[in-house]
């Protein structure tokens, strides 16, 4: 009788579509538009988590700053209001300024170097620091190499930046770089950048080409120069307490799904560069890749010196050990 009753209960649960007692819903927030690669990563991650957990874990995605700007989303994730956020590494350097060494201009020069840095020992050591702020790093997606757009003309050598009103993010190193090269850096949130460019508050900015495309900066910028001046990594980070509350099996699912989604997004980024550039050109942008990287590397060296004087050279030396291979 007991076995029969148990069987009826199980069948009844299936018929009613009752979810598992262990069912969990996670909120994932990011600032990019729905057409951006960050959204594609989020969708792949959500799909894989749901499949691998047999529906026990569902990921709700909130793109385009629906839950706040980058700073607000990071704060929300630390407090547990948001479960997972995806944001540029630069947005975490207010808490961990020493990690700015990973974004020093013209240090990382190709994707293979970047992946070795972020997926290896250096990235693991960086991830451990996030735990001090209530965050569990799930991985480092790719935003891409930062390029410069403006409305004055192609950027080929350092002097071409002189006098440009340059929107910058909150990276100490990049702000110092543009100031050193006699541009006029101004920090403006990315959500406000299109309007700032449209109204002439600034006449230049730097972002990876996927952001130039997805935010439609081609509508308000004429020139795109492929300077590749800084590799921009994203951070996919989860509230540490929420992650710890999951079973070991569920934690493994989250980590596996994150890795697979990051690999997927990186491949889309790498394979899509040419198509994105062609699309930007078709929308009227003039693109140049004849940038004098050697001249830029020499010109920005004082930025490295300032950083190491302030935060030490340990991280920089570790990165250079990778990039000099």
Short mmCIF file of N, CA, C and O in Angstrom, two decimals, residues 28 37-49 52 59 61 84 86 115 138-142 234 236 253-269:
data_model
loop_
_atom_site.label_atom_id
_atom_site.label_comp_id
_atom_site.label_asym_id
_atom_site.label_seq_id
_atom_site.Cartn_x
_atom_site.Cartn_y
_atom_site.Cartn_z
N UNK A 28 20.62 36.90 -14.13
CA UNK A 28 21.89 37.27 -14.75
C UNK A 28 21.70 38.62 -15.45
O UNK A 28 20.81 38.76 -16.29
N UNK A 37 27.35 40.13 -28.39
CA UNK A 37 27.84 38.79 -28.06
C UNK A 37 27.64 38.44 -26.59
O UNK A 37 27.53 37.27 -26.24
N UNK A 38 27.57 39.44 -25.74
CA UNK A 38 27.33 39.15 -24.32
C UNK A 38 25.96 38.51 -24.12
O UNK A 38 25.79 37.61 -23.28
N UNK A 39 24.99 38.95 -24.89
CA UNK A 39 23.66 38.35 -24.80
C UNK A 39 23.67 36.93 -25.36
O UNK A 39 23.03 36.03 -24.80
N UNK A 40 24.42 36.70 -26.43
CA UNK A 40 24.53 35.35 -26.98
C UNK A 40 25.17 34.42 -25.96
O UNK A 40 24.77 33.25 -25.81
N UNK A 41 26.19 34.89 -25.26
CA UNK A 41 26.83 34.10 -24.21
C UNK A 41 25.81 33.78 -23.12
O UNK A 41 25.71 32.63 -22.66
N UNK A 42 25.08 34.81 -22.68
CA UNK A 42 24.10 34.61 -21.61
C UNK A 42 23.04 33.59 -22.01
O UNK A 42 22.64 32.73 -21.20
N UNK A 43 22.59 33.66 -23.25
CA UNK A 43 21.57 32.72 -23.72
C UNK A 43 22.11 31.29 -23.77
O UNK A 43 21.41 30.34 -23.39
N UNK A 44 23.34 31.15 -24.25
CA UNK A 44 23.95 29.81 -24.29
C UNK A 44 24.13 29.27 -22.87
O UNK A 44 23.84 28.09 -22.60
N UNK A 45 24.59 30.10 -21.97
CA UNK A 45 24.78 29.70 -20.57
C UNK A 45 23.45 29.26 -19.97
O UNK A 45 23.37 28.19 -19.33
N UNK A 46 22.40 30.05 -20.15
CA UNK A 46 21.09 29.72 -19.59
C UNK A 46 20.55 28.41 -20.15
O UNK A 46 20.01 27.58 -19.41
N UNK A 47 20.73 28.22 -21.45
CA UNK A 47 20.24 26.99 -22.09
C UNK A 47 20.97 25.77 -21.55
O UNK A 47 20.34 24.74 -21.22
N UNK A 48 22.28 25.87 -21.43
CA UNK A 48 23.07 24.72 -20.95
C UNK A 48 22.79 24.42 -19.49
O UNK A 48 22.71 23.25 -19.10
N UNK A 49 22.64 25.45 -18.68
CA UNK A 49 22.35 25.22 -17.26
C UNK A 49 21.02 24.51 -17.10
O UNK A 49 20.89 23.56 -16.31
N UNK A 52 21.46 20.79 -18.42
CA UNK A 52 22.30 19.93 -17.58
C UNK A 52 21.70 19.70 -16.20
O UNK A 52 21.99 18.69 -15.55
N UNK A 59 17.90 30.26 -15.58
CA UNK A 59 18.61 31.54 -15.58
C UNK A 59 17.76 32.57 -16.32
O UNK A 59 17.43 32.39 -17.49
N UNK A 61 17.61 36.29 -17.86
CA UNK A 61 18.60 37.23 -18.39
C UNK A 61 18.00 38.63 -18.45
O UNK A 61 16.90 38.83 -18.96
N UNK A 84 24.04 36.81 -10.81
CA UNK A 84 25.21 36.76 -11.69
C UNK A 84 25.26 38.05 -12.50
O UNK A 84 24.22 38.53 -12.98
N UNK A 86 27.69 40.19 -15.62
CA UNK A 86 28.78 40.16 -16.60
C UNK A 86 29.14 41.60 -16.90
O UNK A 86 28.30 42.39 -17.34
N UNK A 115 44.14 34.63 -23.67
CA UNK A 115 43.51 33.43 -23.12
C UNK A 115 44.45 32.73 -22.14
O UNK A 115 44.01 32.20 -21.11
N UNK A 138 33.17 33.04 -12.48
CA UNK A 138 32.83 31.87 -13.29
C UNK A 138 33.70 31.82 -14.55
O UNK A 138 33.76 30.77 -15.21
N UNK A 139 34.36 32.91 -14.88
CA UNK A 139 35.24 32.92 -16.03
C UNK A 139 35.38 34.32 -16.60
O UNK A 139 34.77 35.28 -16.12
N UNK A 140 36.21 34.41 -17.63
CA UNK A 140 36.53 35.70 -18.24
C UNK A 140 36.16 35.70 -19.73
O UNK A 140 36.97 35.35 -20.59
N UNK A 141 34.93 36.08 -20.05
CA UNK A 141 34.56 36.19 -21.47
C UNK A 141 35.36 37.28 -22.16
O UNK A 141 36.06 38.07 -21.52
N UNK A 142 35.21 37.32 -23.47
CA UNK A 142 35.96 38.30 -24.26
C UNK A 142 35.08 39.47 -24.66
O UNK A 142 33.97 39.27 -25.16
N UNK A 234 35.93 40.54 -20.04
CA UNK A 234 34.75 40.65 -19.19
C UNK A 234 34.93 39.73 -18.00
O UNK A 234 35.77 38.83 -18.02
N UNK A 236 32.55 37.23 -15.66
CA UNK A 236 31.27 36.61 -15.36
C UNK A 236 31.34 36.17 -13.90
O UNK A 236 32.10 35.27 -13.55
N UNK A 253 27.75 22.11 -12.58
CA UNK A 253 26.96 22.46 -13.76
C UNK A 253 27.18 23.92 -14.12
O UNK A 253 27.40 24.27 -15.29
N UNK A 254 27.12 24.80 -13.12
CA UNK A 254 27.32 26.24 -13.35
C UNK A 254 28.70 26.50 -13.97
O UNK A 254 28.84 27.23 -14.95
N UNK A 255 29.73 25.87 -13.40
CA UNK A 255 31.09 26.10 -13.89
C UNK A 255 31.28 25.54 -15.30
O UNK A 255 31.92 26.18 -16.14
N UNK A 256 30.72 24.37 -15.57
CA UNK A 256 30.85 23.77 -16.90
C UNK A 256 30.10 24.60 -17.94
O UNK A 256 30.61 24.87 -19.04
N UNK A 257 28.89 25.01 -17.59
CA UNK A 257 28.10 25.81 -18.53
C UNK A 257 28.77 27.15 -18.79
O UNK A 257 28.76 27.66 -19.92
N UNK A 258 29.39 27.74 -17.77
CA UNK A 258 30.09 29.01 -17.94
C UNK A 258 31.28 28.85 -18.88
O UNK A 258 31.48 29.67 -19.79
N UNK A 259 32.07 27.80 -18.67
CA UNK A 259 33.23 27.58 -19.53
C UNK A 259 32.82 27.37 -20.98
O UNK A 259 33.41 27.96 -21.90
N UNK A 260 31.80 26.55 -21.19
CA UNK A 260 31.35 26.28 -22.55
C UNK A 260 30.81 27.53 -23.22
O UNK A 260 31.05 27.78 -24.41
N UNK A 261 30.06 28.34 -22.46
CA UNK A 261 29.49 29.56 -23.02
C UNK A 261 30.59 30.58 -23.35
O UNK A 261 30.51 31.28 -24.36
N UNK A 262 31.61 30.65 -22.50
CA UNK A 262 32.73 31.56 -22.76
C UNK A 262 33.51 31.12 -23.99
O UNK A 262 33.86 31.94 -24.85
N UNK A 263 33.77 29.82 -24.11
CA UNK A 263 34.46 29.31 -25.31
C UNK A 263 33.66 29.64 -26.57
O UNK A 263 34.22 30.02 -27.60
N UNK A 264 32.35 29.46 -26.48
CA UNK A 264 31.43 29.74 -27.59
C UNK A 264 31.49 31.23 -27.96
O UNK A 264 31.63 31.58 -29.15
N UNK A 265 31.42 32.10 -26.95
CA UNK A 265 31.41 33.53 -27.21
C UNK A 265 32.76 34.01 -27.76
O UNK A 265 32.82 34.85 -28.66
N UNK A 266 33.85 33.46 -27.24
CA UNK A 266 35.17 33.84 -27.76
C UNK A 266 35.31 33.47 -29.23
O UNK A 266 35.86 34.22 -30.03
N UNK A 267 34.80 32.30 -29.60
CA UNK A 267 34.89 31.87 -30.99
C UNK A 267 34.05 32.79 -31.88
O UNK A 267 34.48 33.18 -32.98
N UNK A 268 32.86 33.15 -31.42
CA UNK A 268 32.03 34.07 -32.18
C UNK A 268 32.75 35.40 -32.37
O UNK A 268 32.71 36.00 -33.45
N UNK A 269 33.42 35.85 -31.32
CA UNK A 269 34.14 37.12 -31.39
C UNK A 269 35.28 37.04 -32.40
O UNK A 269 35.42 37.92 -33.27
#
